[in-house]
Amino acid sequence: MSAALEGHMSLSYKYFAEDSQIIQTGHNVSQWKAKYNKEIKEMQLKNNISKSDYAGFTYDAVWVYALALDQLFKEDPSYAADLRATNTTQAFIKKISGLSFNGVSGHINFTSDSSRGVETRNSRLTDIIVWQFQAGQYVQVATYHPKPSLADEGDLDIYKELIIWPSGSQPDDGSEKCVVEGLQNFLNLTCTQTVVVLCTFCFGGLTLLLFICFLLFKRRYEKKLEQMQEFWRGRPLFEIFDGWEIPRDKVVINRKLGEGAFGTVYGGECLFDSQGWVAVAVKTLKLGSTISEKLDFLSEAEMMKNFEHENIVHLLGVCTKTEPIYTVMEFMLYGECVCVSVCVCVCVCVCVCVCVCVCVCVCTKTEPIYTVMEFMLYGECVVCVCVCLCVCVCVCVCVVCVCVCVCVCVYQDRTHLYCDGVYALW
C-alpha cells in the first residue's frame, strides 16, 4: 500500500495565513497561534480537548457573523427584533457578501471581478496547498494564491526541487508532442501558433531569397546590356553589315538542321554573283526576340565577319532588312568537329578493351593458371609479349583513325571543320 501511495499528490486549503499578517484585533497571526496553543494546553489538562487545524476557520467565521450583525444593527436597529424574518435574512446575507478583511485563515472576501460587475461567491477564497506523499509523510510542493478580484485566476508557486517523480521524469498529459517543440518552448507559444510563425518566417525568407535572386539577375542583365550598348555605341546597328547584306530572295531554305541558342538553324542554298548557287547554313533569330538577344546575335555575326582563318567557318552574309534576321554561313557537309573527336575516342576505347581481352585469354591458357596481376608480379614472359602486341595494335589503330580524320577534313573546302566561331585544334 505504501508503494502504491508513494508520490501521489493531494490538495488542501491553507489553514492559516502568513505569520506576519495583521488580523482584526491588531495582532499578527503568529501571536494568535501562540495564544491559541497556550489555551489548548490548558484545556487538554481539564477537558481533554486536542488542537485542530480548522480553528482559524472557526475564529474567522465568528468574526464574519459579528461584523455583519454590527453593520446590520447600525443600519437599522429594528432588525434585532426578528432575526428570522425574510427581509432581515436578505439584509444579513448582503452585509456578509460585502465584507473584506484579513483573518487568521487568510483574506476574507465573497465578491469577485468588480470591474465587470460585482459577482457574489458562495464561498470565500483561500490559498490551496499541493502536497506530495514522500517516504510516509506529506511534503508541501506548491501553493496556489487566488486573486480576490478575479474568479478564475491566480498565481501558482511550484517548488520543483521538492518534487520527486517515481518514474524519474515528469509525466506528460498523453497529448501528441509538437513537431517543433524546441521552438515552441523558446517562443512560449502554442504548437499551432509556433507552426504559423515558422511557416511565415520560411515564406518570408523564401520571398526575400527570390527577391535577391531577381535583383542579381536584373543587375547582371543590365550590366550585359550596358556592355552591348558600349560595344555598339557610335555604330549604326545595321549599317555595319551593309557590305554583307544579302537580298532575302537569294536565300533558299530547304531543310532544318537543328536548334541554336537564338533560334532554328536551317540548311539551304544562296545565290552569289561570283559563285552561283552555294550550299549554306542559315542561322535565324526567333521572332519577338528582345533587344539584348538581337544585340547578342548581331555581335556574334560582327565577330565572325572579322575572322579569316582556314579552320573557322566563314560568314557569307546577313539578312537584316526584315525579320527574322538571317546569318548565312558556310555549310559543312560532315558536321561538327565534335563528331570526329568522338569517333577517335571510341576507336581508342575499343582497342584498349580488345587488348585487355587478348591478355586475359592468353594468360588463362598457360599452366599453372594465374591472374594477369600475378603474371605481372612474377614477370612471366608471355604477359610481356601480350602487352607489347596490344600496345602495337593500339598505336596502329590510332594512326589509322588520325589519318581518316585528316582525310575527311581535307575533303572539305580548305580543310576546316564546322566549328561555329571556334578554332578546331589541329
Short mmCIF file of C-alpha atoms in Angstrom, two decimals:
data_model
loop_
_atom_site.label_atom_id
_atom_site.label_comp_id
_atom_site.label_asym_id
_atom_site.label_seq_id
_atom_site.Cartn_x
_atom_site.Cartn_y
_atom_site.Cartn_z
CA MET A 1 0.00 0.00 0.00
CA SER A 2 2.83 2.38 0.85
CA ALA A 3 4.42 1.73 -2.54
CA ALA A 4 1.10 2.47 -4.27
CA LEU A 5 0.69 5.74 -2.37
CA GLU A 6 4.28 6.85 -2.90
CA GLY A 7 4.46 10.03 -4.97
CA HIS A 8 0.72 10.79 -5.15
CA MET A 9 -0.43 14.38 -4.72
CA SER A 10 -3.39 15.88 -2.87
CA LEU A 11 -4.90 19.32 -2.33
CA SER A 12 -5.93 21.10 0.84
CA TYR A 13 -6.81 24.59 1.94
CA LYS A 14 -4.18 26.62 3.68
CA TYR A 15 -5.27 26.62 7.32
CA PHE A 16 -3.52 29.79 8.44
CA ALA A 17 -2.33 32.98 6.79
CA GLU A 18 1.26 34.18 6.88
CA ASP A 19 2.58 34.70 10.41
CA SER A 20 3.20 38.41 9.78
CA GLN A 21 -0.35 39.19 8.60
CA ILE A 22 -2.30 41.56 10.88
CA ILE A 23 -5.82 40.47 11.88
CA GLN A 24 -8.86 42.35 13.19
CA THR A 25 -7.63 42.52 16.78
CA GLY A 26 -4.41 44.29 15.76
CA HIS A 27 -2.25 41.23 16.44
CA ASN A 28 -0.47 39.17 13.81
CA VAL A 29 -1.20 35.52 13.02
CA SER A 30 1.90 34.30 14.85
CA GLN A 31 0.75 35.92 18.09
CA TRP A 32 -2.73 34.45 17.64
CA LYS A 33 -1.26 30.94 17.18
CA ALA A 34 0.82 31.30 20.34
CA LYS A 35 -2.22 32.33 22.35
CA TYR A 36 -4.30 29.52 20.84
CA ASN A 37 -1.68 26.87 21.63
CA LYS A 38 -1.45 28.12 25.21
CA GLU A 39 -5.20 27.89 25.75
CA ILE A 40 -5.36 24.43 24.12
CA LYS A 41 -2.73 23.11 26.50
CA GLU A 42 -4.76 24.34 29.46
CA MET A 43 -7.96 22.80 28.06
CA GLN A 44 -6.22 19.49 27.36
CA LEU A 45 -5.48 19.15 31.05
CA LYS A 46 -9.09 19.88 32.07
CA ASN A 47 -11.39 18.70 29.24
CA ASN A 48 -9.12 16.54 27.07
CA ILE A 49 -9.52 18.88 24.05
CA SER A 50 -6.95 18.49 21.22
CA LYS A 51 -5.59 21.02 18.74
CA SER A 52 -7.50 21.45 15.43
CA ASP A 53 -6.31 22.76 12.06
CA TYR A 54 -9.75 24.26 11.48
CA ALA A 55 -9.58 26.60 14.49
CA GLY A 56 -8.63 29.51 12.24
CA PHE A 57 -11.69 28.98 10.01
CA THR A 58 -13.96 28.86 13.07
CA TYR A 59 -12.42 32.02 14.51
CA ASP A 60 -12.84 33.90 11.21
CA ALA A 61 -16.45 32.64 10.84
CA VAL A 62 -17.32 34.16 14.19
CA TRP A 63 -15.77 37.45 13.07
CA VAL A 64 -17.79 37.34 9.81
CA TYR A 65 -21.07 37.00 11.69
CA ALA A 66 -20.06 39.60 14.26
CA LEU A 67 -19.05 42.22 11.69
CA ALA A 68 -22.13 41.59 9.54
CA LEU A 69 -24.50 41.87 12.54
CA ASP A 70 -22.75 45.01 13.70
CA GLN A 71 -23.25 46.68 10.30
CA LEU A 72 -26.84 45.40 10.13
CA PHE A 73 -27.87 46.82 13.50
CA LYS A 74 -26.10 50.11 12.83
CA GLU A 75 -28.07 50.45 9.60
CA ASP A 76 -31.45 49.63 11.22
CA PRO A 77 -31.76 48.56 14.90
CA SER A 78 -35.22 47.14 14.18
CA TYR A 79 -33.61 44.13 12.51
CA ALA A 80 -32.78 42.81 16.00
CA ALA A 81 -36.49 42.35 16.76
CA ASP A 82 -36.86 39.43 14.36
CA LEU A 83 -33.65 37.90 13.01
CA ARG A 84 -35.57 35.14 11.20
CA ALA A 85 -37.65 37.48 9.09
CA THR A 86 -37.07 37.27 5.32
CA ASN A 87 -36.04 40.90 4.93
CA THR A 88 -33.66 40.59 7.88
CA THR A 89 -32.07 37.44 6.43
CA GLN A 90 -31.59 39.06 2.99
CA ALA A 91 -30.06 42.16 4.53
CA PHE A 92 -27.79 39.98 6.69
CA ILE A 93 -26.59 38.00 3.63
CA LYS A 94 -25.92 41.24 1.79
CA LYS A 95 -23.78 42.51 4.66
CA ILE A 96 -21.79 39.26 4.74
CA SER A 97 -21.20 39.41 0.96
CA GLY A 98 -19.76 42.90 1.28
CA LEU A 99 -17.20 42.03 3.97
CA SER A 100 -13.49 42.20 3.21
CA PHE A 101 -10.84 41.84 5.93
CA ASN A 102 -7.75 39.86 6.87
CA GLY A 103 -8.45 36.93 9.14
CA VAL A 104 -6.40 34.20 10.77
CA SER A 105 -7.01 31.83 7.84
CA GLY A 106 -6.31 34.49 5.20
CA HIS A 107 -8.15 37.22 3.38
CA ILE A 108 -11.94 37.09 3.78
CA ASN A 109 -13.87 38.15 0.67
CA PHE A 110 -17.06 36.88 -1.01
CA THR A 111 -17.11 39.08 -4.15
CA SER A 112 -15.13 38.93 -7.40
CA ASP A 113 -14.42 40.88 -10.59
CA SER A 114 -15.75 44.23 -9.54
CA SER A 115 -14.56 45.76 -12.85
CA ARG A 116 -17.21 43.75 -14.76
CA GLY A 117 -19.94 44.00 -12.16
CA VAL A 118 -19.99 42.55 -8.66
CA GLU A 119 -20.40 38.78 -8.54
CA THR A 120 -21.16 37.09 -5.24
CA ARG A 121 -19.47 33.80 -4.36
CA ASN A 122 -20.99 31.24 -2.03
CA SER A 123 -17.60 30.55 -0.52
CA ARG A 124 -14.58 32.63 0.34
CA LEU A 125 -11.25 32.29 -1.44
CA THR A 126 -8.20 30.95 0.32
CA ASP A 127 -4.81 29.64 -0.63
CA ILE A 128 -4.60 26.00 -1.74
CA ILE A 129 -1.64 23.79 -0.82
CA VAL A 130 -0.40 20.95 -3.03
CA TRP A 131 1.01 18.04 -1.02
CA GLN A 132 3.08 15.08 -2.20
CA PHE A 133 3.37 11.83 -0.27
CA GLN A 134 7.08 11.07 0.14
CA ALA A 135 8.56 8.33 2.35
CA GLY A 136 5.50 8.05 4.56
CA GLN A 137 4.82 11.76 5.05
CA TYR A 138 3.31 14.68 3.14
CA VAL A 139 5.58 17.41 1.78
CA GLN A 140 4.31 20.77 0.52
CA VAL A 141 5.42 21.10 -3.13
CA ALA A 142 3.26 24.00 -4.39
CA THR A 143 0.91 26.79 -3.28
CA TYR A 144 -1.91 28.39 -5.27
CA HIS A 145 -2.80 32.02 -4.46
CA PRO A 146 -6.21 33.01 -5.92
CA LYS A 147 -6.81 36.65 -6.81
CA PRO A 148 -9.81 38.08 -4.92
CA SER A 149 -10.73 40.39 -7.80
CA LEU A 150 -10.87 37.59 -10.39
CA ALA A 151 -12.98 34.46 -10.18
CA ASP A 152 -10.77 32.05 -12.15
CA GLU A 153 -7.23 33.40 -11.99
CA GLY A 154 -4.37 33.27 -9.55
CA ASP A 155 -0.67 32.56 -9.06
CA LEU A 156 0.86 29.11 -8.62
CA ASP A 157 4.19 28.78 -6.82
CA ILE A 158 5.83 25.42 -7.58
CA TYR A 159 8.79 24.17 -5.55
CA LYS A 160 10.29 21.95 -8.25
CA GLU A 161 13.30 20.99 -6.16
CA LEU A 162 10.99 19.30 -3.63
CA ILE A 163 9.01 17.23 -6.16
CA ILE A 164 10.07 13.59 -6.58
CA TRP A 165 8.90 11.73 -9.72
CA PRO A 166 8.81 7.96 -9.07
CA SER A 167 9.44 7.25 -12.78
CA GLY A 168 12.48 9.53 -12.81
CA SER A 169 10.95 12.10 -15.16
CA GLN A 170 7.93 14.39 -15.20
CA PRO A 171 4.93 12.63 -16.81
CA ASP A 172 3.01 14.30 -19.62
CA ASP A 173 -0.71 14.51 -20.21
CA GLY A 174 -0.63 11.99 -23.07
CA SER A 175 -1.23 14.57 -25.79
CA GLU A 176 0.74 14.50 -29.03
CA LYS A 177 4.05 16.31 -28.92
CA CYS A 178 4.56 19.32 -31.12
CA VAL A 179 6.87 18.72 -34.10
CA VAL A 180 8.65 21.99 -33.27
CA GLU A 181 8.63 21.57 -29.51
CA GLY A 182 12.02 23.24 -29.02
CA LEU A 183 10.94 26.36 -30.90
CA GLN A 184 7.58 26.25 -29.14
CA ASN A 185 9.26 26.32 -25.73
CA PHE A 186 11.58 29.10 -26.85
CA LEU A 187 8.75 31.31 -28.14
CA ASN A 188 6.40 30.29 -25.30
CA LEU A 189 3.50 29.80 -27.72
CA THR A 190 1.07 27.04 -28.55
CA CYS A 191 2.01 24.44 -31.15
CA THR A 192 -0.36 25.92 -33.74
CA GLN A 193 0.94 29.43 -33.18
CA THR A 194 4.52 28.19 -33.42
CA VAL A 195 3.83 26.41 -36.73
CA VAL A 196 2.19 29.55 -38.11
CA VAL A 197 5.20 31.65 -37.06
CA LEU A 198 7.61 29.12 -38.59
CA CYS A 199 5.68 28.97 -41.88
CA THR A 200 5.52 32.75 -42.02
CA PHE A 201 9.25 33.00 -41.38
CA CYS A 202 10.05 30.38 -44.06
CA PHE A 203 7.75 32.01 -46.59
CA GLY A 204 9.24 35.40 -45.84
CA GLY A 205 12.77 34.03 -46.13
CA LEU A 206 11.97 32.34 -49.44
CA THR A 207 10.39 35.51 -50.76
CA LEU A 208 13.43 37.52 -49.71
CA LEU A 209 15.74 34.98 -51.36
CA LEU A 210 13.76 35.11 -54.61
CA PHE A 211 13.80 38.90 -54.49
CA ILE A 212 17.58 38.93 -54.02
CA CYS A 213 18.00 36.48 -56.93
CA PHE A 214 15.77 38.70 -59.06
CA LEU A 215 17.90 41.74 -58.22
CA LEU A 216 21.11 39.85 -59.03
CA PHE A 217 19.80 38.63 -62.38
CA LYS A 218 18.43 42.08 -63.15
CA ARG A 219 21.76 43.65 -62.33
CA ARG A 220 23.56 41.08 -64.47
CA TYR A 221 21.18 41.69 -67.35
CA GLU A 222 21.57 45.46 -67.10
CA LYS A 223 25.35 45.12 -66.94
CA LYS A 224 25.36 42.90 -70.00
CA LEU A 225 23.07 45.33 -71.80
CA GLU A 226 25.39 48.22 -70.92
CA GLN A 227 28.34 46.27 -72.30
CA MET A 228 26.47 45.60 -75.52
CA GLN A 229 25.42 49.22 -75.78
CA GLU A 230 29.02 50.27 -75.21
CA PHE A 231 30.11 47.88 -77.95
CA TRP A 232 27.56 49.25 -80.39
CA ARG A 233 27.89 52.89 -79.34
CA GLY A 234 28.81 55.01 -82.33
CA ARG A 235 27.96 52.19 -84.73
CA PRO A 236 24.65 52.17 -86.57
CA LEU A 237 23.09 48.85 -85.73
CA PHE A 238 22.57 47.55 -89.26
CA GLU A 239 24.80 49.84 -91.33
CA ILE A 240 27.93 47.89 -90.33
CA PHE A 241 26.57 44.95 -92.33
CA ASP A 242 25.91 46.98 -95.49
CA GLY A 243 28.71 45.20 -97.35
CA TRP A 244 27.45 41.84 -96.11
CA GLU A 245 23.77 42.30 -96.78
CA ILE A 246 22.26 39.60 -99.00
CA PRO A 247 18.84 40.01 -100.62
CA ARG A 248 16.41 37.67 -98.91
CA ASP A 249 15.12 36.34 -102.23
CA LYS A 250 18.58 34.92 -103.00
CA VAL A 251 18.47 32.65 -99.92
CA VAL A 252 16.55 29.40 -100.30
CA ILE A 253 15.89 27.31 -97.18
CA ASN A 254 15.06 23.66 -97.83
CA ARG A 255 15.64 21.71 -94.60
CA LYS A 256 16.03 22.04 -90.84
CA LEU A 257 19.42 21.20 -89.29
CA GLY A 258 18.74 21.82 -85.61
CA GLU A 259 18.13 24.35 -82.86
CA GLY A 260 20.63 27.01 -81.83
CA ALA A 261 20.86 29.39 -78.89
CA PHE A 262 18.95 32.12 -80.73
CA GLY A 263 16.65 30.13 -82.98
CA THR A 264 16.48 27.43 -85.64
CA VAL A 265 19.41 26.51 -87.93
CA TYR A 266 18.44 25.60 -91.48
CA GLY A 267 20.25 24.19 -94.47
CA GLY A 268 19.77 25.68 -97.93
CA GLU A 269 21.40 27.44 -100.85
CA CYS A 270 22.38 31.00 -101.60
CA LEU A 271 22.93 32.65 -104.98
CA PHE A 272 26.21 34.58 -105.28
CA ASP A 273 27.13 36.56 -108.37
CA SER A 274 30.66 35.11 -108.50
CA GLN A 275 29.99 31.53 -107.38
CA GLY A 276 26.40 30.83 -108.34
CA TRP A 277 24.31 28.65 -106.05
CA VAL A 278 26.29 27.57 -102.94
CA ALA A 279 25.22 25.24 -100.10
CA VAL A 280 24.92 27.29 -96.92
CA ALA A 281 23.83 27.04 -93.29
CA VAL A 282 21.34 29.71 -92.21
CA LYS A 283 21.02 30.73 -88.56
CA THR A 284 17.78 32.54 -87.77
CA LEU A 285 16.79 34.76 -84.88
CA LYS A 286 13.41 33.81 -83.49
CA LEU A 287 10.56 36.27 -83.83
CA GLY A 288 9.80 38.51 -80.87
CA SER A 289 13.40 38.49 -79.61
CA THR A 290 14.43 41.12 -77.10
CA ILE A 291 16.90 43.90 -77.79
CA SER A 292 19.51 42.03 -75.77
CA GLU A 293 19.08 38.86 -77.86
CA LYS A 294 19.30 40.84 -81.08
CA LEU A 295 22.48 42.53 -79.89
CA ASP A 296 23.98 39.16 -78.95
CA PHE A 297 23.02 37.66 -82.31
CA LEU A 298 24.45 40.55 -84.32
CA SER A 299 27.54 40.71 -82.10
CA GLU A 300 28.32 37.11 -83.00
CA ALA A 301 27.91 37.94 -86.68
CA GLU A 302 30.09 41.04 -86.26
CA MET A 303 32.79 38.92 -84.65
CA MET A 304 32.62 36.15 -87.28
CA LYS A 305 32.97 38.53 -90.23
CA ASN A 306 36.30 39.70 -88.82
CA PHE A 307 37.80 36.18 -88.79
CA GLU A 308 39.76 34.93 -91.75
CA HIS A 309 41.15 31.51 -90.90
CA GLU A 310 41.03 28.21 -92.70
CA ASN A 311 39.74 26.35 -89.65
CA ILE A 312 36.89 28.73 -88.82
CA VAL A 313 33.53 28.78 -90.55
CA HIS A 314 33.24 31.89 -92.70
CA LEU A 315 30.35 34.30 -92.53
CA LEU A 316 28.98 34.73 -96.07
CA GLY A 317 26.39 37.37 -95.36
CA VAL A 318 23.40 38.57 -93.37
CA CYS A 319 19.75 39.45 -93.97
CA THR A 320 18.76 42.22 -91.56
CA LYS A 321 16.25 44.28 -93.50
CA THR A 322 13.25 42.25 -92.35
CA GLU A 323 12.53 39.66 -89.69
CA PRO A 324 13.53 37.00 -89.00
CA ILE A 325 17.17 38.07 -89.19
CA TYR A 326 19.47 35.61 -91.01
CA THR A 327 23.20 34.96 -90.78
CA VAL A 328 24.41 32.95 -93.78
CA MET A 329 27.50 30.77 -93.21
CA GLU A 330 29.39 28.06 -94.99
CA PHE A 331 27.77 24.66 -94.82
CA MET A 332 29.98 21.82 -93.61
CA LEU A 333 28.84 18.52 -95.08
CA TYR A 334 30.39 16.30 -92.39
CA GLY A 335 29.12 18.14 -89.37
CA GLU A 336 30.94 19.32 -86.26
CA CYS A 337 34.48 18.58 -85.16
CA VAL A 338 32.99 17.04 -82.02
CA CYS A 339 31.78 14.09 -84.09
CA VAL A 340 35.32 13.34 -85.33
CA SER A 341 36.71 13.60 -81.80
CA VAL A 342 34.08 11.19 -80.51
CA CYS A 343 34.96 8.70 -83.27
CA VAL A 344 38.64 8.82 -82.31
CA CYS A 345 37.82 8.29 -78.60
CA VAL A 346 35.53 5.36 -79.37
CA CYS A 347 38.19 3.68 -81.53
CA VAL A 348 40.83 4.05 -78.84
CA CYS A 349 38.49 2.62 -76.16
CA VAL A 350 37.64 -0.35 -78.36
CA CYS A 351 41.31 -1.04 -78.95
CA VAL A 352 42.10 -0.95 -75.24
CA CYS A 353 39.26 -3.38 -74.48
CA VAL A 354 40.46 -5.75 -77.20
CA CYS A 355 43.99 -5.67 -75.81
CA VAL A 356 42.81 -6.47 -72.29
CA CYS A 357 40.70 -9.38 -73.56
CA VAL A 358 43.66 -10.78 -75.50
CA CYS A 359 45.88 -10.59 -72.42
CA VAL A 360 43.31 -12.38 -70.27
CA CYS A 361 42.76 -15.11 -72.85
CA VAL A 362 46.49 -15.76 -73.28
CA CYS A 363 47.15 -15.76 -69.55
CA THR A 364 44.32 -18.17 -68.71
CA LYS A 365 45.62 -20.71 -71.27
CA THR A 366 49.01 -21.08 -69.53
CA GLU A 367 49.76 -23.56 -66.73
CA PRO A 368 49.52 -23.04 -63.85
CA ILE A 369 46.55 -20.65 -64.18
CA TYR A 370 47.42 -17.21 -62.81
CA THR A 371 45.63 -13.89 -62.95
CA VAL A 372 47.02 -11.10 -65.03
CA MET A 373 48.30 -9.31 -61.92
CA GLU A 374 50.10 -12.44 -60.72
CA PHE A 375 51.78 -12.85 -64.11
CA MET A 376 52.95 -9.25 -63.92
CA LEU A 377 54.28 -9.75 -60.42
CA TYR A 378 56.18 -12.92 -61.35
CA GLY A 379 57.47 -11.41 -64.60
CA GLU A 380 56.09 -14.08 -66.94
CA CYS A 381 57.42 -13.51 -70.45
CA VAL A 382 54.08 -14.49 -72.01
CA VAL A 383 52.40 -11.46 -70.48
CA CYS A 384 55.18 -9.18 -71.68
CA VAL A 385 54.69 -10.40 -75.22
CA CYS A 386 50.91 -9.88 -74.96
CA VAL A 387 51.31 -6.37 -73.65
CA CYS A 388 53.74 -5.45 -76.40
CA LEU A 389 51.39 -6.78 -79.05
CA CYS A 390 48.47 -4.87 -77.59
CA VAL A 391 50.43 -1.61 -77.50
CA CYS A 392 51.42 -2.05 -81.11
CA VAL A 393 47.83 -2.71 -82.14
CA CYS A 394 46.61 0.38 -80.26
CA VAL A 395 49.22 2.60 -81.88
CA CYS A 396 48.35 1.31 -85.33
CA VAL A 397 44.63 1.84 -84.83
CA CYS A 398 45.16 5.36 -83.52
CA VAL A 399 47.33 6.23 -86.52
CA VAL A 400 44.64 4.93 -88.85
CA CYS A 401 41.97 6.99 -87.04
CA VAL A 402 44.02 10.16 -87.30
CA CYS A 403 44.64 9.55 -90.98
CA VAL A 404 40.93 9.05 -91.60
CA CYS A 405 40.12 12.26 -89.75
CA VAL A 406 42.67 14.22 -91.76
CA CYS A 407 41.32 12.79 -95.00
CA VAL A 408 37.79 13.79 -94.03
CA CYS A 409 38.93 17.27 -93.22
CA VAL A 410 40.94 17.63 -96.41
CA TYR A 411 37.91 16.52 -98.40
CA GLN A 412 36.08 19.60 -97.20
CA ASP A 413 36.84 23.04 -98.59
CA ARG A 414 40.10 24.48 -97.24
CA THR A 415 40.39 21.64 -94.67
CA HIS A 416 38.23 23.29 -91.97
CA LEU A 417 35.50 21.79 -89.87
CA TYR A 418 32.08 23.06 -88.88
CA CYS A 419 33.06 24.76 -85.61
CA ASP A 420 30.84 27.80 -85.29
CA GLY A 421 33.20 30.62 -84.39
CA VAL A 422 35.63 28.28 -82.54
CA TYR A 423 39.10 27.17 -83.64
CA ALA A 424 39.50 23.48 -84.50
CA LEU A 425 42.53 22.11 -82.67
CA TRP A 426 44.82 20.60 -85.30
#
